[in-house]
mmCIF file of C-alpha atoms in Angstrom:
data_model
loop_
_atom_site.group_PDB
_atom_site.id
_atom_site.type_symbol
_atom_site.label_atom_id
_atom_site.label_comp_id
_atom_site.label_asym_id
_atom_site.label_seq_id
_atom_site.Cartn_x
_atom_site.Cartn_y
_atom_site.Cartn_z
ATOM 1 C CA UNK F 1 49.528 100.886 92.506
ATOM 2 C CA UNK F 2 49.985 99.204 95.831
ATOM 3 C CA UNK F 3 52.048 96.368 94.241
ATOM 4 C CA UNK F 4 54.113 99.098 92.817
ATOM 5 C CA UNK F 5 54.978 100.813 96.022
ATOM 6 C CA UNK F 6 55.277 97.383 97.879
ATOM 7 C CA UNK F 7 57.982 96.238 95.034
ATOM 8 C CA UNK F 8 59.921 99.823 95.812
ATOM 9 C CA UNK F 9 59.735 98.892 99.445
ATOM 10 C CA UNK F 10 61.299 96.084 99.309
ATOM 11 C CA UNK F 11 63.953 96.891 96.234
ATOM 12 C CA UNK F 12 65.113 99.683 99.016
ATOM 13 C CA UNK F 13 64.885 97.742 101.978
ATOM 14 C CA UNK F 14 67.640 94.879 100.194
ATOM 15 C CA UNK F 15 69.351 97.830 98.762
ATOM 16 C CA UNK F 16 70.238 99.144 102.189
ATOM 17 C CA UNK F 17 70.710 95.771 103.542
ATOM 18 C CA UNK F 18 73.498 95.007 100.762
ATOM 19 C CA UNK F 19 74.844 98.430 101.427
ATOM 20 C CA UNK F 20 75.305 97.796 104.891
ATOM 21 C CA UNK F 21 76.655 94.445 104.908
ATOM 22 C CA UNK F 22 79.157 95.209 102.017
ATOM 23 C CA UNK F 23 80.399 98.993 103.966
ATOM 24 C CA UNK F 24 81.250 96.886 107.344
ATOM 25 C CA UNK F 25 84.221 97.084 108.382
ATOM 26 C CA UNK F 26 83.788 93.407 109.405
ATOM 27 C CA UNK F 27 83.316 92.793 105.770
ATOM 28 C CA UNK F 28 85.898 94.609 104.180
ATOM 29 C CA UNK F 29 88.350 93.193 106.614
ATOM 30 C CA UNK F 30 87.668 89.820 105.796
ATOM 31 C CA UNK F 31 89.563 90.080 102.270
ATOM 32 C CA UNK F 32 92.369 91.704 103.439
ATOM 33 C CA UNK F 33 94.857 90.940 104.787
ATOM 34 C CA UNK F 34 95.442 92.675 107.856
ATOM 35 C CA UNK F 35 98.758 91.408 108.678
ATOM 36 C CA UNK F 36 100.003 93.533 105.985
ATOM 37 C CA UNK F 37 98.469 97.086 106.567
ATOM 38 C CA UNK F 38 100.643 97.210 109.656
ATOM 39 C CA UNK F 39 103.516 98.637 107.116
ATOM 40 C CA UNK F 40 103.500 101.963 105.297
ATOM 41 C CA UNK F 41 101.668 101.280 102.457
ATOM 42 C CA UNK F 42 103.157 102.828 99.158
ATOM 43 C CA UNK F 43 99.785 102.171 97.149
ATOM 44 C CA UNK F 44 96.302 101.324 98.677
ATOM 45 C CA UNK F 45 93.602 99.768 96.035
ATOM 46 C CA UNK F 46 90.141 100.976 96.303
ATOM 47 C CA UNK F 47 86.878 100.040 94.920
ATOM 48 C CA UNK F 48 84.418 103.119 94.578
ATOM 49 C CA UNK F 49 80.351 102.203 94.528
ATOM 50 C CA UNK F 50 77.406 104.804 94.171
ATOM 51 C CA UNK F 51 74.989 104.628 96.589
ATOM 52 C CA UNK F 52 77.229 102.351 98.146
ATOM 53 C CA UNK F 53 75.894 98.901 96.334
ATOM 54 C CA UNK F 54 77.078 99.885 92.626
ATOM 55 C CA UNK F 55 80.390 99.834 91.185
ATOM 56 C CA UNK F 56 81.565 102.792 88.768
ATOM 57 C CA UNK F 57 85.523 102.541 89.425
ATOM 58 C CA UNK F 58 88.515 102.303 90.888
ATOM 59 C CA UNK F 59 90.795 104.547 92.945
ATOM 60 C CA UNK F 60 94.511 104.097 93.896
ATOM 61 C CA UNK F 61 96.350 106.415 96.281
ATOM 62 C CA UNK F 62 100.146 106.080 96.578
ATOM 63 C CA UNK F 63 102.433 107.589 98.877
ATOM 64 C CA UNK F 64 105.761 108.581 96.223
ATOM 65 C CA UNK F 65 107.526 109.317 99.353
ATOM 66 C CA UNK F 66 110.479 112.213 99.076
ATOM 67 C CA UNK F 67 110.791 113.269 95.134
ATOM 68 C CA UNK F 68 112.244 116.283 93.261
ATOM 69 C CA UNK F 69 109.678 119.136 92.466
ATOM 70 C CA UNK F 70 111.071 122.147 90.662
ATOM 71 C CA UNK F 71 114.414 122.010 92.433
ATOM 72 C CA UNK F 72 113.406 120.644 96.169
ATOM 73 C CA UNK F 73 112.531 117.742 98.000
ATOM 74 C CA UNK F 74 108.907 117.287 98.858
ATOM 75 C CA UNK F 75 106.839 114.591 99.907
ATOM 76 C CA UNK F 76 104.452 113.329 97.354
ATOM 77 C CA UNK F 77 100.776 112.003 97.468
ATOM 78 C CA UNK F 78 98.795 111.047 94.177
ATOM 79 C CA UNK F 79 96.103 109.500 93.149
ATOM 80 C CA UNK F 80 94.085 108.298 90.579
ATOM 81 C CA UNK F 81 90.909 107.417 89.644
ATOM 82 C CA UNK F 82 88.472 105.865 86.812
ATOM 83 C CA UNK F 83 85.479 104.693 85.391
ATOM 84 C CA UNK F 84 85.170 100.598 84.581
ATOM 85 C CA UNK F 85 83.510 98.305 82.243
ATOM 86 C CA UNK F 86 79.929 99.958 80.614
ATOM 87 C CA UNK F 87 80.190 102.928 82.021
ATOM 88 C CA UNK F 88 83.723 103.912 80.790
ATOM 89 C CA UNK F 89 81.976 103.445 77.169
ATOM 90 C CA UNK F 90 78.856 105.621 77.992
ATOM 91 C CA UNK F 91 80.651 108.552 79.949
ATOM 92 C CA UNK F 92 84.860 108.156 80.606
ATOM 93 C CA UNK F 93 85.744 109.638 83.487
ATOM 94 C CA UNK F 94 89.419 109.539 84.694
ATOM 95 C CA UNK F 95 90.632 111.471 87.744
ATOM 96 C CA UNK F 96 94.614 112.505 88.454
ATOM 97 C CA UNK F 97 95.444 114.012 91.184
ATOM 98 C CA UNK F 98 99.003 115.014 92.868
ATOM 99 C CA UNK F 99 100.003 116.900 96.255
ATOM 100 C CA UNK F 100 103.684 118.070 96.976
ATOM 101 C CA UNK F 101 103.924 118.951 100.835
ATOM 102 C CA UNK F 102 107.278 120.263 102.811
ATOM 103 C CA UNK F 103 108.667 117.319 104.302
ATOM 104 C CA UNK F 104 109.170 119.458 107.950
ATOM 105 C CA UNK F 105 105.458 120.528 108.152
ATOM 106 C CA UNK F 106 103.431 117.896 105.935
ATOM 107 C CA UNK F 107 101.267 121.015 104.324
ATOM 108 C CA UNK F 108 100.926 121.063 100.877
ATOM 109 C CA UNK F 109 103.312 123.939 98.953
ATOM 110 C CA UNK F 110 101.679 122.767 95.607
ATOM 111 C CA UNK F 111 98.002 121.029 94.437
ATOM 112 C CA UNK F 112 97.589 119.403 90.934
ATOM 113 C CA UNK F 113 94.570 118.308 89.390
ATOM 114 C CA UNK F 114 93.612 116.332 86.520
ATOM 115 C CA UNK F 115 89.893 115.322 85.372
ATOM 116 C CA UNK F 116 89.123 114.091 82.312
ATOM 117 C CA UNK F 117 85.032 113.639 81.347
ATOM 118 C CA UNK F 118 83.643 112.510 78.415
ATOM 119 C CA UNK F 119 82.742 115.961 77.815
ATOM 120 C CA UNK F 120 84.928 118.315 78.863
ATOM 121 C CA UNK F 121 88.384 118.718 80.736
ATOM 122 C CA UNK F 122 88.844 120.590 84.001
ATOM 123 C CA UNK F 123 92.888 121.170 84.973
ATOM 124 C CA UNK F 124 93.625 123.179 87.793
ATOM 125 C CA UNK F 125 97.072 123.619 90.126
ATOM 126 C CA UNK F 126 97.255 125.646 93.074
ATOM 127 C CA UNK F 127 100.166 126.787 95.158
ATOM 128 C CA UNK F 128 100.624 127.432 98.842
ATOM 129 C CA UNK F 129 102.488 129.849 100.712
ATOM 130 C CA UNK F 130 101.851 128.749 103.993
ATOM 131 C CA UNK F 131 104.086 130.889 106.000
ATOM 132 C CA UNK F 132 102.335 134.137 105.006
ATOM 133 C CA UNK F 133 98.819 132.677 104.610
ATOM 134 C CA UNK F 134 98.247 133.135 100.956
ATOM 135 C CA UNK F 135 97.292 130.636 98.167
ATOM 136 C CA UNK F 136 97.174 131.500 94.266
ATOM 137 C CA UNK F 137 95.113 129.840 91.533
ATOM 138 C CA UNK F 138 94.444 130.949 88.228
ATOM 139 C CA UNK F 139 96.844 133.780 88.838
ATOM 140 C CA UNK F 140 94.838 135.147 91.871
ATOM 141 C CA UNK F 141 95.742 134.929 95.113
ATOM 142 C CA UNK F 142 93.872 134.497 98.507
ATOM 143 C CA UNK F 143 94.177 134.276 102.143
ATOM 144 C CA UNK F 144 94.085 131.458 103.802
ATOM 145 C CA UNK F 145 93.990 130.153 107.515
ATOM 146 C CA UNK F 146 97.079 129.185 108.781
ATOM 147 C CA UNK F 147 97.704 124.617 108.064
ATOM 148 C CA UNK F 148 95.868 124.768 105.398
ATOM 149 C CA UNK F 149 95.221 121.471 103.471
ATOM 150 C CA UNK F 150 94.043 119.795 100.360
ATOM 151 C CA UNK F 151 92.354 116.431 100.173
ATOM 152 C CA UNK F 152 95.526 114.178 99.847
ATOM 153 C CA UNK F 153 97.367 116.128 102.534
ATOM 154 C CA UNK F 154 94.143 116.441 105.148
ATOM 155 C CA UNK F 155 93.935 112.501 104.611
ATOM 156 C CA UNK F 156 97.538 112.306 105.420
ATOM 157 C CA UNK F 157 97.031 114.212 108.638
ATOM 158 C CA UNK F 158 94.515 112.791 110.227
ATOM 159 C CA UNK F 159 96.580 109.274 109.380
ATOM 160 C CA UNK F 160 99.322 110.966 110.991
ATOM 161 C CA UNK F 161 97.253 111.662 114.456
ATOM 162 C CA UNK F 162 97.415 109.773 117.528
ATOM 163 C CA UNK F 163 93.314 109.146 118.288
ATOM 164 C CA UNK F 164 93.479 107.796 121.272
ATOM 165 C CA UNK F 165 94.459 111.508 122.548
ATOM 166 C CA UNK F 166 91.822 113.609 120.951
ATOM 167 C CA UNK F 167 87.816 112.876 120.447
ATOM 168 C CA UNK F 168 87.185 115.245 117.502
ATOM 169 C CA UNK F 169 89.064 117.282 115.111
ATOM 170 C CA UNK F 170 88.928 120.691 113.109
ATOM 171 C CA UNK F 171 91.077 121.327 109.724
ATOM 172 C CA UNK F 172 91.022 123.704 107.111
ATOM 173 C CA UNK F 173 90.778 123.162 103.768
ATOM 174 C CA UNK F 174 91.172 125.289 100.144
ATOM 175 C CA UNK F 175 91.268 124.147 96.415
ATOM 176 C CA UNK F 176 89.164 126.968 95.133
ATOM 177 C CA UNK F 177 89.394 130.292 96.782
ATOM 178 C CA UNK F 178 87.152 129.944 99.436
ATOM 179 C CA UNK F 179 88.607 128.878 102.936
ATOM 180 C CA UNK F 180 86.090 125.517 104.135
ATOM 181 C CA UNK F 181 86.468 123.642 107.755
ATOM 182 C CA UNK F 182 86.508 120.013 107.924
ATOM 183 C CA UNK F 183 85.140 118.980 111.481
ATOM 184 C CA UNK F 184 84.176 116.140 112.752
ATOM 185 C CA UNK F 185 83.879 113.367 116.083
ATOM 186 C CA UNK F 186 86.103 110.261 116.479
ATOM 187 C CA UNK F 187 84.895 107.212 118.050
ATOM 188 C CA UNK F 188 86.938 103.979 118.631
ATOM 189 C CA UNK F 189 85.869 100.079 118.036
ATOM 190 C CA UNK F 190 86.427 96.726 118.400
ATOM 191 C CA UNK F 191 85.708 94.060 115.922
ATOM 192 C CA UNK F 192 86.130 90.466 115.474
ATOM 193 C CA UNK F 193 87.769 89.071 112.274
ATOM 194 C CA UNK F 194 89.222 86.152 110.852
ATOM 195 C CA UNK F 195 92.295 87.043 111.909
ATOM 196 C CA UNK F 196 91.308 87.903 115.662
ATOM 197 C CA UNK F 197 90.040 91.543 116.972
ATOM 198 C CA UNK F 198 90.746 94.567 115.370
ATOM 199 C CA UNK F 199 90.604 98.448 116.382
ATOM 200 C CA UNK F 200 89.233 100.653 114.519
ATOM 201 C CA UNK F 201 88.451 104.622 114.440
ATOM 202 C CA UNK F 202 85.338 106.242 113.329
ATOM 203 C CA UNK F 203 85.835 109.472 111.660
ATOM 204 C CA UNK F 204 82.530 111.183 111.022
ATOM 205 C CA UNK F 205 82.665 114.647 110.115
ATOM 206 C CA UNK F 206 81.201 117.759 107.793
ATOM 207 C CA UNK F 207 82.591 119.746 105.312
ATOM 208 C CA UNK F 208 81.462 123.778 105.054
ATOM 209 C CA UNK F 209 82.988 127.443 104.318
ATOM 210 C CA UNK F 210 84.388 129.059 106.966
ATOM 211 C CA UNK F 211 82.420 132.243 106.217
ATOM 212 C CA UNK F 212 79.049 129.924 107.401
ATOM 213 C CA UNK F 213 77.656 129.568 103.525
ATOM 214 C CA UNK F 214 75.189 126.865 104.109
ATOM 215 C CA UNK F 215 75.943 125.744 100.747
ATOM 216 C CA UNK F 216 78.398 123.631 99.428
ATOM 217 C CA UNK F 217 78.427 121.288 102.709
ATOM 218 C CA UNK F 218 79.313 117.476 102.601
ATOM 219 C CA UNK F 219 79.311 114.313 105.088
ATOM 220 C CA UNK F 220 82.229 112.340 105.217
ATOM 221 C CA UNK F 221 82.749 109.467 107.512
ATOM 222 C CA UNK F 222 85.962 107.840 107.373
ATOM 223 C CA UNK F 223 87.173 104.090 109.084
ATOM 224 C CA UNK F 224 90.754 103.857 109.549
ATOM 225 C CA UNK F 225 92.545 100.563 111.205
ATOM 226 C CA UNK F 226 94.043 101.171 114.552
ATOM 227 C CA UNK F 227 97.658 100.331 113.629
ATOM 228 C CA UNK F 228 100.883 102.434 113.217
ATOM 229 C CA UNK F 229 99.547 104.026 109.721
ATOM 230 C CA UNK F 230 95.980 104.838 110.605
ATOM 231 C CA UNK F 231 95.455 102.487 107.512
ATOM 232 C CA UNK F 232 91.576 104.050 105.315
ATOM 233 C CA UNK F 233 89.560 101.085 104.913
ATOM 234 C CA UNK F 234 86.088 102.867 104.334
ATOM 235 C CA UNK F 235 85.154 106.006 102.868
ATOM 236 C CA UNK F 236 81.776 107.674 102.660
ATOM 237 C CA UNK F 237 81.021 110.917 100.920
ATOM 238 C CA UNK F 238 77.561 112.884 100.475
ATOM 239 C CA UNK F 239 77.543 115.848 98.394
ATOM 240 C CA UNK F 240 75.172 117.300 96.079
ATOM 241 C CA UNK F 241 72.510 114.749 96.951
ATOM 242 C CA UNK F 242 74.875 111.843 95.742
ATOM 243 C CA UNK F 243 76.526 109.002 98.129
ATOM 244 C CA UNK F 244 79.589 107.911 96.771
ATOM 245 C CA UNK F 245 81.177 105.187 99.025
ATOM 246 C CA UNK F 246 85.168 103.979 98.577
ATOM 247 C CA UNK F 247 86.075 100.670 99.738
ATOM 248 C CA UNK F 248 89.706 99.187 100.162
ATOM 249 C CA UNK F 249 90.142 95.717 98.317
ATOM 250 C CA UNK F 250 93.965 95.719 98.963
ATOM 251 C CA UNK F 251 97.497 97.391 98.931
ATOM 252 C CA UNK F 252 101.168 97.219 97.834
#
């Protein structure tokens, strides 16, 4: 028995260890190429890992820029996101995702989403009337704080903020009804990489309903470059006792 919990031991202590070398920002910096996030990326390549040492996928987010949606001009966000190798075999899984925001205010006007399982199908699309505070799904509608966001367009805001202004930050978000806060601290740093130093910010925040639920709540911690487009290069997310970490491996 006491080999047993000795092998555990150490299984978790190199599992941690490879989960925080390979989540450094030092690390993930070195294969990128830095010179290039310094332009507004159109399409950022991620790799996602559970537990943040396993890979299940990959995710792409791509800014469409200004597009035609049902007879306007609204910027577009998307992204997508899949299952590789084994596990696409044992359990698909394929993610689509797309956010239409007015191109004066950067909040979203519409939400589209897409998941495919191996199992089952879950579509949903959700519009936002942001002037008089309501949002309808599923032919209900709801009140909703005033800049409210979805996941593409808070990501897009806090890209869009100067950090060197503020320390922490408080946003509302609403796919489903109920109206959650995303809050959190920012903290700046300085690293060395093959390139020279770099500045990065260190977004670590909560999300929860507004109505104080204690359920439903998730850590995120976010690393963005310090450069002109607040470029993601780490993302961490624990919800429903499961650690899901999303890396950036490059861009176009």
């Amino acid at each position: 028995m006491k080999k047993i919990i000795i092998i555990i031991i150490i299984i978790l202590i190199a599992m941690i260890a490879i989960s925080t070398y390979q989540n450094n920002p030092r690390t993930i910096l070195a294969n990128l190429d830095t010179a290039k996030l310094e332009s507004q990326d159109k399409q950022l390549i991620c790799k996602v890992y559970f537990l943040g040492i396993f890979p299940v996928g990959r995710a792409v987010l791509r800014d469409e820029g200004l597009v035609k949606f049902e007879g306007g001009n609204f910027y577009h966000l998307s992204a997508q996101a899949g299952v590789e190798s084994l596990i696409a075999k044992v359990y698909p899984f394929s993610a689509n995702i797309d956010s239409y925001l007015d191109p004066g205010t950067f909040l979203p006007v519409a939400f589209k989403q897409d998941i495919q399982a191996k199992d089952k199908g879950l579509n949903k699309e959700v519009r936002y009337d942001q002037i008089n505070n309501v949002m309808e799904i599923g032919g209900e509608k709801r009140i909703i704080l005033p800049e409210t966001y979805e996941p593409l367009s808070v990501l897009y805001k806090l890209r869009r903020i100067d950090f060197s202004k503020i320390s922490s930050f408080d946003l509302s978000i609403n796919t489903n009804q109920k109206n959650y806060a995303f809050t959190g601290d920012i903290t700046k740093e300085n690293i060395k990489t093959k390139s020279g130093s770099a500045g990065i910010y260190r977004l670590k925040g909560k999300i929860f309903r507004r109505d104080k639920n204690p359920y439903h709540q998730s850590k995120i911690e976010i690393v963005v470059l310090d450069n002109a487009v607040k470029t993601p290069i780490f993302i961490k997310v624990f919800a429903s006792g499961a650690l899901i970490t999303v890396r950036l491996i490059g861009q176009e």
